[in-house]
CSV table of C-alpha atoms in Angstrom, one decimal:
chain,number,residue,atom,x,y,z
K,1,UNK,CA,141.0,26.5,-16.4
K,2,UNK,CA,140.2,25.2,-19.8
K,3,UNK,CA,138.9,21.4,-20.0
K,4,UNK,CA,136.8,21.5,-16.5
K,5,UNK,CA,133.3,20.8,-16.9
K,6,UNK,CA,130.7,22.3,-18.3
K,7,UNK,CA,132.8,23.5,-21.2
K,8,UNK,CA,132.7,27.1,-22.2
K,9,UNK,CA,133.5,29.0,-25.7
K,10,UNK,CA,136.8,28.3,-25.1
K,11,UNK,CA,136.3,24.6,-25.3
K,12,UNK,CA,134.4,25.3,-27.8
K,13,UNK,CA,137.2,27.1,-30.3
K,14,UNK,CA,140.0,24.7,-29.2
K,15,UNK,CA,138.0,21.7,-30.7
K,16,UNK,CA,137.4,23.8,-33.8
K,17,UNK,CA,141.3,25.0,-33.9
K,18,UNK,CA,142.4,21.5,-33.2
K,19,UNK,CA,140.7,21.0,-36.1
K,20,UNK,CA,141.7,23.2,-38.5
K,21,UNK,CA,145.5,22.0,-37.4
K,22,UNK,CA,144.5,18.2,-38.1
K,23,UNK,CA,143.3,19.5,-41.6
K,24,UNK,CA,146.4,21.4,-42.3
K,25,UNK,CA,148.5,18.3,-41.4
K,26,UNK,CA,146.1,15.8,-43.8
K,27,UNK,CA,146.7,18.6,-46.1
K,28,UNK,CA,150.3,18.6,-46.2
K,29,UNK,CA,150.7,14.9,-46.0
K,30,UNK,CA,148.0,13.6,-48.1
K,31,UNK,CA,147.1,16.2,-50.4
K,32,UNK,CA,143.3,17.5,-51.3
K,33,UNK,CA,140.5,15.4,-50.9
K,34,UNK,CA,139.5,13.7,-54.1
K,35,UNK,CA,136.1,13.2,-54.2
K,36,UNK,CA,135.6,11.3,-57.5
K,37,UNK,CA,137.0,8.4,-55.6
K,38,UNK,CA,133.7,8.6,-53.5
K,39,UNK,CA,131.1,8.4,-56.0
K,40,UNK,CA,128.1,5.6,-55.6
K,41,UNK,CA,128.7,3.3,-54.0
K,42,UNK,CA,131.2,4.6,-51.9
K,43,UNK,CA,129.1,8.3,-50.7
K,44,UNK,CA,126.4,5.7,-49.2
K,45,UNK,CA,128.6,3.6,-47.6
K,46,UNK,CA,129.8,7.0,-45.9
K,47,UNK,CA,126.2,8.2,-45.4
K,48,UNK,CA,125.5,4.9,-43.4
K,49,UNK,CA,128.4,5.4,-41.6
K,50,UNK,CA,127.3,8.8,-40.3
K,51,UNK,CA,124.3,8.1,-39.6
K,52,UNK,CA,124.6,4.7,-37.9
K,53,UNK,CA,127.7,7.0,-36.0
K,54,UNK,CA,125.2,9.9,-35.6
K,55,UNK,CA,122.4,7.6,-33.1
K,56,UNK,CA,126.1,5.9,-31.4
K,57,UNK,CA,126.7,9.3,-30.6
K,58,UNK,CA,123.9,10.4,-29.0
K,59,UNK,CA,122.6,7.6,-27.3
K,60,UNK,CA,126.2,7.8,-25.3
K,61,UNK,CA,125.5,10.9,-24.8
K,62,UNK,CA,124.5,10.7,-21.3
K,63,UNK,CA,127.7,8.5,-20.5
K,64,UNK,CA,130.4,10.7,-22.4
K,65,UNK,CA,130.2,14.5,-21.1
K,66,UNK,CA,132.0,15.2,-25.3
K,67,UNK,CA,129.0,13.6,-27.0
K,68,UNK,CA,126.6,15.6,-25.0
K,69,UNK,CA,128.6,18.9,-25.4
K,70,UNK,CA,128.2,18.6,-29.0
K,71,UNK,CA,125.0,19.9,-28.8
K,72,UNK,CA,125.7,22.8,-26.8
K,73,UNK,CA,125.9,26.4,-27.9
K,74,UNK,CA,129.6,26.8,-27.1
K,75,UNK,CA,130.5,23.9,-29.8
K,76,UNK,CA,127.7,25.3,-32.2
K,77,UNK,CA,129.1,29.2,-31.7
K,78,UNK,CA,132.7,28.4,-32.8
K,79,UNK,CA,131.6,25.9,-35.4
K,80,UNK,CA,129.7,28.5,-37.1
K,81,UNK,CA,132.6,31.3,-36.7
K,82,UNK,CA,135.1,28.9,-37.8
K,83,UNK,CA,132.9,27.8,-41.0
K,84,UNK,CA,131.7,31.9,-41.8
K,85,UNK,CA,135.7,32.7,-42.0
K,86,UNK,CA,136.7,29.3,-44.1
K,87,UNK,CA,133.8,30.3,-46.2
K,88,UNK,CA,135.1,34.2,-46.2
K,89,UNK,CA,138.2,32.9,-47.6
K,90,UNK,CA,136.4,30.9,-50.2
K,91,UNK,CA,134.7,33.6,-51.2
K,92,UNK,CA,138.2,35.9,-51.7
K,93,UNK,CA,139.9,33.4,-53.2
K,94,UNK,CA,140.1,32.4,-56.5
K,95,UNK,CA,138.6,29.1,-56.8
K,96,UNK,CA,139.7,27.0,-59.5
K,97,UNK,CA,137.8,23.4,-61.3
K,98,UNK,CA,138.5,20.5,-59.6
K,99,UNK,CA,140.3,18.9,-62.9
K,100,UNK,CA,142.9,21.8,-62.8
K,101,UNK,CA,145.8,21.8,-60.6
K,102,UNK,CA,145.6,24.0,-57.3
K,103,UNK,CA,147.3,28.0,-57.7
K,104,UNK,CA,148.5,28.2,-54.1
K,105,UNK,CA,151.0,25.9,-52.3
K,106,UNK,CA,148.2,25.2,-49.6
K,107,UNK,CA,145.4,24.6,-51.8
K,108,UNK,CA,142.6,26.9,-50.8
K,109,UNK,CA,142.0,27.7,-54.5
K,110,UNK,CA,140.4,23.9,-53.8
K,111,UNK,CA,138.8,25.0,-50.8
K,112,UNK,CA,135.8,22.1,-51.4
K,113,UNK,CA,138.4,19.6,-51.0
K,114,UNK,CA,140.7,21.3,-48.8
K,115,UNK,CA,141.2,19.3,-45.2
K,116,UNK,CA,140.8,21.9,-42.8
K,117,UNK,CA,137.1,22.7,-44.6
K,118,UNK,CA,135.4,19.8,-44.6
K,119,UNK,CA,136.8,18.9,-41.3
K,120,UNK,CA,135.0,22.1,-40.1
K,121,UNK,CA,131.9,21.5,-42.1
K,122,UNK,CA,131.8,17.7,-40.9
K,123,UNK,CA,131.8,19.0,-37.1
K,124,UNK,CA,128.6,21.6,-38.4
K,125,UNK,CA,126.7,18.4,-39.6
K,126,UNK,CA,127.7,16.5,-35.9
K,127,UNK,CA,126.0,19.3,-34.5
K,128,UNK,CA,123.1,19.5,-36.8
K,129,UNK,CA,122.6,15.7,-36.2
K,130,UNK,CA,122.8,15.7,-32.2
K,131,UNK,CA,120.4,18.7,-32.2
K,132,UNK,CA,117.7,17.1,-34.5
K,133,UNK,CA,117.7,13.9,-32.8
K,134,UNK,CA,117.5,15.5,-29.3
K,135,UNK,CA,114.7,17.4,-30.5
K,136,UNK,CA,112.8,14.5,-32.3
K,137,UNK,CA,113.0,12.0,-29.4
K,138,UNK,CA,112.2,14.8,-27.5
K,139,UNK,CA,109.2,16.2,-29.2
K,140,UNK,CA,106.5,19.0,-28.9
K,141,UNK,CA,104.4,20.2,-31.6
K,142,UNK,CA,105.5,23.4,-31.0
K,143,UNK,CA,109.3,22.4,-31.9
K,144,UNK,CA,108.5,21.2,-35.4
K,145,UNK,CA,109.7,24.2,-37.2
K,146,UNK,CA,113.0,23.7,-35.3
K,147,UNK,CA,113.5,20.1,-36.3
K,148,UNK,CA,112.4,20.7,-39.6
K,149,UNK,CA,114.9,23.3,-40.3
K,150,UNK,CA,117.9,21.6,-38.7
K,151,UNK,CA,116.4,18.5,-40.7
K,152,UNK,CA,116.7,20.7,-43.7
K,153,UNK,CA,119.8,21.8,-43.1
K,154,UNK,CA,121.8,18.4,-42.8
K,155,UNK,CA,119.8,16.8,-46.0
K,156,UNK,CA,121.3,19.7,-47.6
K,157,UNK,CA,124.8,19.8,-46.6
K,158,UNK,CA,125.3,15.8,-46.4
K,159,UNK,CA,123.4,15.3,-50.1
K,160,UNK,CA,125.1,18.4,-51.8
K,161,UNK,CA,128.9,17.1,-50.4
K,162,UNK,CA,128.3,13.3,-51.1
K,163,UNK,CA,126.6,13.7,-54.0
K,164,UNK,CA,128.8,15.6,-55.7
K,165,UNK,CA,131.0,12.5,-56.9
K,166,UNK,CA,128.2,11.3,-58.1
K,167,UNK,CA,127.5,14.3,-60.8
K,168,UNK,CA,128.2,14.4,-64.3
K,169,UNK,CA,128.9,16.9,-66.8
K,170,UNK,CA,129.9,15.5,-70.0
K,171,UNK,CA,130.3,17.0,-73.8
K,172,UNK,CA,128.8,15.2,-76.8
K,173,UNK,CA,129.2,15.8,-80.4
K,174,UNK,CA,126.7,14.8,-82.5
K,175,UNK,CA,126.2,14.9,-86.4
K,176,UNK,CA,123.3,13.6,-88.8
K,177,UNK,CA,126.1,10.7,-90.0
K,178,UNK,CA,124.9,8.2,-86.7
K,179,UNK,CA,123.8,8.4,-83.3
K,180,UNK,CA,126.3,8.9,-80.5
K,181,UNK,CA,126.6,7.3,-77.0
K,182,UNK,CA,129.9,8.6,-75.9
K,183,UNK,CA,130.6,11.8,-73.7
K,184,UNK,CA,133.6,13.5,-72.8
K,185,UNK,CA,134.5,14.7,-69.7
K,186,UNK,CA,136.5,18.0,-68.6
K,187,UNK,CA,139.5,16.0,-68.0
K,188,UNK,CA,138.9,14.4,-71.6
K,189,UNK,CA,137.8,10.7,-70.7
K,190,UNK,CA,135.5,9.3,-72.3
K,191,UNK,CA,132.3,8.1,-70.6
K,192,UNK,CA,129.4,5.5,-72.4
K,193,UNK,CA,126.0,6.9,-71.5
K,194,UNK,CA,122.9,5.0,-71.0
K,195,UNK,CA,121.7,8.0,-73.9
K,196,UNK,CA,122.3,7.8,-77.9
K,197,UNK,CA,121.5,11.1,-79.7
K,198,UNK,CA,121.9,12.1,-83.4
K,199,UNK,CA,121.0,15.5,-85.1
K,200,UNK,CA,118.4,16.0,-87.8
K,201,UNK,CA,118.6,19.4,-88.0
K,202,UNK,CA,120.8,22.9,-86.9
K,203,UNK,CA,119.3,25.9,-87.6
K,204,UNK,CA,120.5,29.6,-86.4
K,205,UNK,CA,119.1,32.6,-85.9
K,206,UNK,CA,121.2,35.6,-86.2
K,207,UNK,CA,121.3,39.8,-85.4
K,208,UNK,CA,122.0,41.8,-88.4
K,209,UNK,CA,125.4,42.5,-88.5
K,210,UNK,CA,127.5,45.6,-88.0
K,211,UNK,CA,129.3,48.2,-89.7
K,212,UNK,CA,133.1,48.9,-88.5
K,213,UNK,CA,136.4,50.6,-89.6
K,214,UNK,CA,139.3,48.8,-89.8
K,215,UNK,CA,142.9,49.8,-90.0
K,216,UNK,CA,145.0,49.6,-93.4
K,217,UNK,CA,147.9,49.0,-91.9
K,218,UNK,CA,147.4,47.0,-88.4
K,219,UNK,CA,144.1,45.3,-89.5
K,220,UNK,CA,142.8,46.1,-86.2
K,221,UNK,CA,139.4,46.8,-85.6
K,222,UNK,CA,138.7,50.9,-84.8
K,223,UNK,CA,136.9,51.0,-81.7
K,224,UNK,CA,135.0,54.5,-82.7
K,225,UNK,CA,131.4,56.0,-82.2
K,226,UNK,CA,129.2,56.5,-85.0
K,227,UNK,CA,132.4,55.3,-87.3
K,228,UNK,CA,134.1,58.1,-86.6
K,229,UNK,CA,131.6,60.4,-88.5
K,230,UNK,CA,131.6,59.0,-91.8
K,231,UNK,CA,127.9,58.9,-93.0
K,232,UNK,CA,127.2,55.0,-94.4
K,233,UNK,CA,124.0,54.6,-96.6
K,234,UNK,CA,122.8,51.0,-97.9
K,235,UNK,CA,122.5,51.3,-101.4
K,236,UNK,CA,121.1,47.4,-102.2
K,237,UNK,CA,120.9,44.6,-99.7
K,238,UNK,CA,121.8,40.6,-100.8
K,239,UNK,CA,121.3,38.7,-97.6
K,240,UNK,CA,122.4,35.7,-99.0
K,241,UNK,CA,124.9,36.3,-102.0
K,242,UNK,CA,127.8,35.0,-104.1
K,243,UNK,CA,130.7,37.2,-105.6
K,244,UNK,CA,131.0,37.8,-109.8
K,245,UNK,CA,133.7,39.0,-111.7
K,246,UNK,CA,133.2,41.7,-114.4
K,247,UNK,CA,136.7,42.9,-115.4
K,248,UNK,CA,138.3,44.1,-112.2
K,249,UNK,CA,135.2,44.7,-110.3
K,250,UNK,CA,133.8,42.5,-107.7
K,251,UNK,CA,129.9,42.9,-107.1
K,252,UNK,CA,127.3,40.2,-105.5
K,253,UNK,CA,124.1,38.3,-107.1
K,254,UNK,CA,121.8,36.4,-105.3
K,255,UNK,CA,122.7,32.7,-104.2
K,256,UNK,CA,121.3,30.3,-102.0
K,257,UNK,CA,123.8,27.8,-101.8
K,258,UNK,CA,125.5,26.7,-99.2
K,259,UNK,CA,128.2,29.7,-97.5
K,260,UNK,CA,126.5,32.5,-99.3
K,261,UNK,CA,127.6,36.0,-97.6
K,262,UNK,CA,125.8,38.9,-96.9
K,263,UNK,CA,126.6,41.2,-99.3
K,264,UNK,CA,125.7,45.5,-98.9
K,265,UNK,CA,126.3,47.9,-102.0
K,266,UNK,CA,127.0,51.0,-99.5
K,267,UNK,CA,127.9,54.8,-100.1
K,268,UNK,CA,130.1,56.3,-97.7
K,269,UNK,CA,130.6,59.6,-96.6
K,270,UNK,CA,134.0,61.5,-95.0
K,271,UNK,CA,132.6,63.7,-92.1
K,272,UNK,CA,133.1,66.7,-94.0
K,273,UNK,CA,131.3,65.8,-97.1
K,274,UNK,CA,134.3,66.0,-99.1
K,275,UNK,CA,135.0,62.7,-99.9
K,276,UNK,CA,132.2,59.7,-101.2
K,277,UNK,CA,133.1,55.9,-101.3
K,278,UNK,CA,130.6,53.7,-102.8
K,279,UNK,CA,131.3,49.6,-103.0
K,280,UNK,CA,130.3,45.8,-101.7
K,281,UNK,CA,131.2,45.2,-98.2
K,282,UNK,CA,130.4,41.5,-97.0
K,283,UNK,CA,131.0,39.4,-93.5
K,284,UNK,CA,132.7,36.4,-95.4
K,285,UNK,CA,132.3,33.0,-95.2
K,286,UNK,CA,133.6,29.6,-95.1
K,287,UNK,CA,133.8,29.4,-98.8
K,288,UNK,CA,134.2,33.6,-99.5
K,289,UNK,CA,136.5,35.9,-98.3
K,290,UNK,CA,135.3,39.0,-96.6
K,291,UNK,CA,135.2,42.0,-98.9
K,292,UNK,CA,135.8,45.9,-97.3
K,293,UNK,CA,135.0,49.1,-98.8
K,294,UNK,CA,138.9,51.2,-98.8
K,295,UNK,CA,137.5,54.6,-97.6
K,296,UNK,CA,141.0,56.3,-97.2
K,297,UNK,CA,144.6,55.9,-96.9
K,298,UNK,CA,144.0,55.3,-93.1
K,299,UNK,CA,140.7,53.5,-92.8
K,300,UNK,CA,138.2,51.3,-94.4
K,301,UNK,CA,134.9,50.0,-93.8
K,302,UNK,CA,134.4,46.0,-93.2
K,303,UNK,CA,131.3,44.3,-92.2
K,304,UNK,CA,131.2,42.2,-88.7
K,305,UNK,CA,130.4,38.4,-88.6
K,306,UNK,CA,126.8,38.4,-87.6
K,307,UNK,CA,126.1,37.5,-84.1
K,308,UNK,CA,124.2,34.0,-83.5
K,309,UNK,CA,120.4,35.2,-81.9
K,310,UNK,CA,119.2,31.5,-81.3
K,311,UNK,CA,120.3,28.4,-82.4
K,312,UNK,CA,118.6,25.1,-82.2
K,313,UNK,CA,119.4,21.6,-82.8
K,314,UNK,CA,116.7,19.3,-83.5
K,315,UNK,CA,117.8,15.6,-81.7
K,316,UNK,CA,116.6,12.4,-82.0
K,317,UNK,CA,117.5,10.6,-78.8
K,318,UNK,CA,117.5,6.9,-77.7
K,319,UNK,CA,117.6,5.6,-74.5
K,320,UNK,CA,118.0,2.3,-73.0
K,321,UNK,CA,114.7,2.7,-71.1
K,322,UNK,CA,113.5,2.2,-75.2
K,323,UNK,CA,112.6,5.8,-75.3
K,324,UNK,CA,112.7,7.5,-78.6
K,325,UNK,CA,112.4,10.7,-79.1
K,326,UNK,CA,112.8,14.1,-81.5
K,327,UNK,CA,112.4,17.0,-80.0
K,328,UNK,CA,114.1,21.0,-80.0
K,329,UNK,CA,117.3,21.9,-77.9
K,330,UNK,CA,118.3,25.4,-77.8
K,331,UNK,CA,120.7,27.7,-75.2
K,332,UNK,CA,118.5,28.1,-71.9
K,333,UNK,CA,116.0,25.6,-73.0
K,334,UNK,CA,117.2,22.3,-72.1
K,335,UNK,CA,115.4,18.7,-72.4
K,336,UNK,CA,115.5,16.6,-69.7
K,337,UNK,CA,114.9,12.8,-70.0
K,338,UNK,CA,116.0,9.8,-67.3
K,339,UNK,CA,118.0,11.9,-65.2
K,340,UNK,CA,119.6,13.8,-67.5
K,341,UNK,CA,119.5,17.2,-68.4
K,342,UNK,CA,121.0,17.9,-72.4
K,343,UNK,CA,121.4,21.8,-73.2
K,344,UNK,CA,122.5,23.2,-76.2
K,345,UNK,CA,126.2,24.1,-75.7
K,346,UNK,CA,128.0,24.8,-78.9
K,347,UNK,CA,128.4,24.2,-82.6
K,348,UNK,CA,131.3,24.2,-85.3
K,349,UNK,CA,131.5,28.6,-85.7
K,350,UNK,CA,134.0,28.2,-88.7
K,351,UNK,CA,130.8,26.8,-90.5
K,352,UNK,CA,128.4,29.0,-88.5
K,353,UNK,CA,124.7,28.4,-89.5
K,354,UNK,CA,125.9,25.5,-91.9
K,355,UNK,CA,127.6,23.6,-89.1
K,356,UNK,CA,127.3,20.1,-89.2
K,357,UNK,CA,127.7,19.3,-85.7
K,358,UNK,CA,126.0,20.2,-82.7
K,359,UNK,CA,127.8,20.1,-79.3
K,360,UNK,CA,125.8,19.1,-76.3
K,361,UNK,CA,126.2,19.4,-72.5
K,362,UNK,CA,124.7,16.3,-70.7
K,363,UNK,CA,124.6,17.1,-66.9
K,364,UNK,CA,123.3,14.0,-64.6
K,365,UNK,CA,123.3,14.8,-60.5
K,366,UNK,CA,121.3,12.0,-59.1
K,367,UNK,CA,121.3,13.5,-55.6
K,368,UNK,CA,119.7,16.5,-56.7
K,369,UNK,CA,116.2,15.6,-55.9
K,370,UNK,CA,117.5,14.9,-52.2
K,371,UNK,CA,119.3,18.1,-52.2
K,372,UNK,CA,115.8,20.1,-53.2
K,373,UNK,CA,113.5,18.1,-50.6
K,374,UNK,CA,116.1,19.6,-48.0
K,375,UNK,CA,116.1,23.2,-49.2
K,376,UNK,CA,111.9,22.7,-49.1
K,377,UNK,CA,112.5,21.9,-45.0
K,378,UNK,CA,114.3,24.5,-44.7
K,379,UNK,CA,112.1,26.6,-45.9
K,380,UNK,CA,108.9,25.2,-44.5
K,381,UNK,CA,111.2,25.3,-41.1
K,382,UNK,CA,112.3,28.8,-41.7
K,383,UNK,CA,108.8,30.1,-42.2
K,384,UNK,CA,107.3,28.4,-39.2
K,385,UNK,CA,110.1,29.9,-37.0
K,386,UNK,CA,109.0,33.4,-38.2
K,387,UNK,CA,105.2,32.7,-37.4
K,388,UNK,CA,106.2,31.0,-33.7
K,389,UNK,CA,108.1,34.0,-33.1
K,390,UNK,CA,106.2,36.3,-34.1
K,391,UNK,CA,103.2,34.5,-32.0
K,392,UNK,CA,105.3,34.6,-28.7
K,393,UNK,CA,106.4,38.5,-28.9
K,394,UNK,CA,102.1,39.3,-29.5
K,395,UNK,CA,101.5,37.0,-26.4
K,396,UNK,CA,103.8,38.2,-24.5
K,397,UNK,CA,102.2,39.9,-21.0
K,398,UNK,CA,102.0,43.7,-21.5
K,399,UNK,CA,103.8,45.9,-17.9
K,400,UNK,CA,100.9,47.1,-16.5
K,401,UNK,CA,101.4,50.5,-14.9
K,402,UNK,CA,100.2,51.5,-11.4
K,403,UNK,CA,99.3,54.7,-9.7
K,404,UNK,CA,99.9,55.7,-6.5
């Protein structure tokens, strides 16, 4: 008979279904969860609210048979089956950003703000809560790894959900004309940041660039091996060059100006030696077409825009905390200063290496540091569960045999 005390599994999986059918309804009616409506200071007031909910709970724990069963295995076992196939999903589903409409007509492409999923996760950190207070007012040293990791565990999964409202990630352009202050957002508002930033300098670093045959009559790159067998020699080398005129012909003198090309005299081959094609073939510019070599009737030989290696803006940055600084941002290498992290994002690549902007990524998550202490807990936690284990298997009693 389900419902008579103590509660089983079965309990235990009917909370967790009755669940899931609450967040189905919430779905239907009310739509996904919107969790920029929850940013500071709204995410505390719910983090007071759990926790001053959390010690309500368990000190009636003793007077309401529910309360206590929340801290049982059978709610902890279908919590954690319920949460593994919601997660399951999750992970087979295409998940979409939060600023782009949902793909499916329930809205699991959301599945962070899908009902039915936090609903689930909220009952884990109920749990997590009633078992770390029962084993901190009930405390032995040799516990600590358990309250520590369960500790761990809820830091982490209340700081990561609430704190996400509270992150950024904006885009900034920035130019040597002025500083600027003003970030975009993926859903393009615009956001006034405690930051100022203008660029001094964009440099870029780039691969030499590659040989390829092109179509005559398509245009279309040839995606062929060794270019198909035609043997390509470099007879002179201009890495930064302008075209000249002489009559009809086109060749390429030195030039340092601004959208110079790089410019290779080349002799080409046919595969079977019959035929020999010898001209300027250049990657273009801004300011200079592309030039191509005509090899034959089918094919000719064009030059590939060079591929950016490293680029680097150098940034003079402003803050309101009357910081100023100039210092390097490059891919991979960000700078962070108060709270924010800026990496090097992007830059204008129809001017490549003589862009005059610099786009920035600005990403701010003031939770974070919360969100790290709890994945050190869990760790420390984690770690002195292995070694307690591992101490009560050696000290276990060994059978001892007898003879008759």
């Amino acid at each position: 008979m389900m419902w008579k005390k103590p509660w089983s599994l079965k309990e235990g999986f009917t909370i967790g279904a009755g669940l899931i059918l609450a967040g189905l309804l919430l779905q239907l009616s009310a739509g996904s969860i919107v969790w920029d409506e929850m940013s500071f200071p709204a995410n505390l007031v719910l983090l007071a609210i759990f926790v001053v909910s959390t010690v309500i709970v368990y000190s009636l724990r003793d007077k309401v048979y529910g309360f206590r069963f929340l801290a049982s295995y059978a709610s902890a076992v279908p919590c954690l089956v319920y949460a593994v196939i919601l997660t399951t999903i999750m992970g087979l589903t295409r998940q979409v950003p939060v600023e782009m409409p949902v793909t499916d007509p329930l809205g699991i492409s959301h599945m962070l703000s899908f009902w039915p999923f936090v609903l689930i996760y909220l009952w884990m950190a109920i749990i997590l809560s009633q078992v770390t207070l029962r084993a901190i007012f009930h405390f032995r040293l040799k516990k600590m790894p358990v309250i520590t990791f369960h500790l761990g565990l809820l830091i982490v999964l209340l700081c990561a959900t609430l704190g996400s409202a509270d992150m950024k990630r904006l885009k900034m352009t920035v130019s040597k004309d002025a500083p600027e202050w003003r970030g975009i957002d993926n859903r393009g508002m615009i956001h006034e940041l405690p930051i100022a930033i203008q660029l001094l300098d964009f440099n870029i670093e780039e691969y030499p660039p590659r040989l390829l045959l092109v179509d005559n009559d398509s245009g279309a790159v040839v995606k062929a091996d060794n270019l198909m067998g035609w043997q390509v020699k470099k007879v002179k080398v201009v890495n930064e060059a302008a075209p000249m005129m002489a009559g009809d012909t086109t060749y390429y003198v030195s030039w340092h100006d601004e959208g110079n090309v790089r410019a290779w005299l080349v002799k080409a081959t046919s595969p079977d030696g019959k035929l020999t094609r010898q001209g300027w073939v250049t990657c273009g510019s801004y300011r200079f077409p592309m030039q191509l070599l005509k090899l034959n009737k089918q094919y000719s030989l064009a030059m590939a825009e060079p591929e950016p290696a490293r680029y680097v803006s150098k940034v003079q940055i402003l803050t309101k905390s009357g910081k100023n600084i100039i210092t390097d941002i490059e891919v991979n290498h960000p700078f962070t200063v108060d709270g924010w992290k800026i990496y090097q994002y992007s830059y204008d690549e129809k001017m490549g290496r003589w862009s005059a902007i610099s786009v920035l990524e600005l990403v701010t998550d003031p939770w974070l540091p919360f969100v790290y202490f709890g994945i050190f807990l869990l760790a420390i936690g984690a770690i002195g569960l292995f070694f307690t284990s591992s101490g009560k298997k050696q000290t276990q009693p060994q059978s001892i045999k007898t003879t008759e």
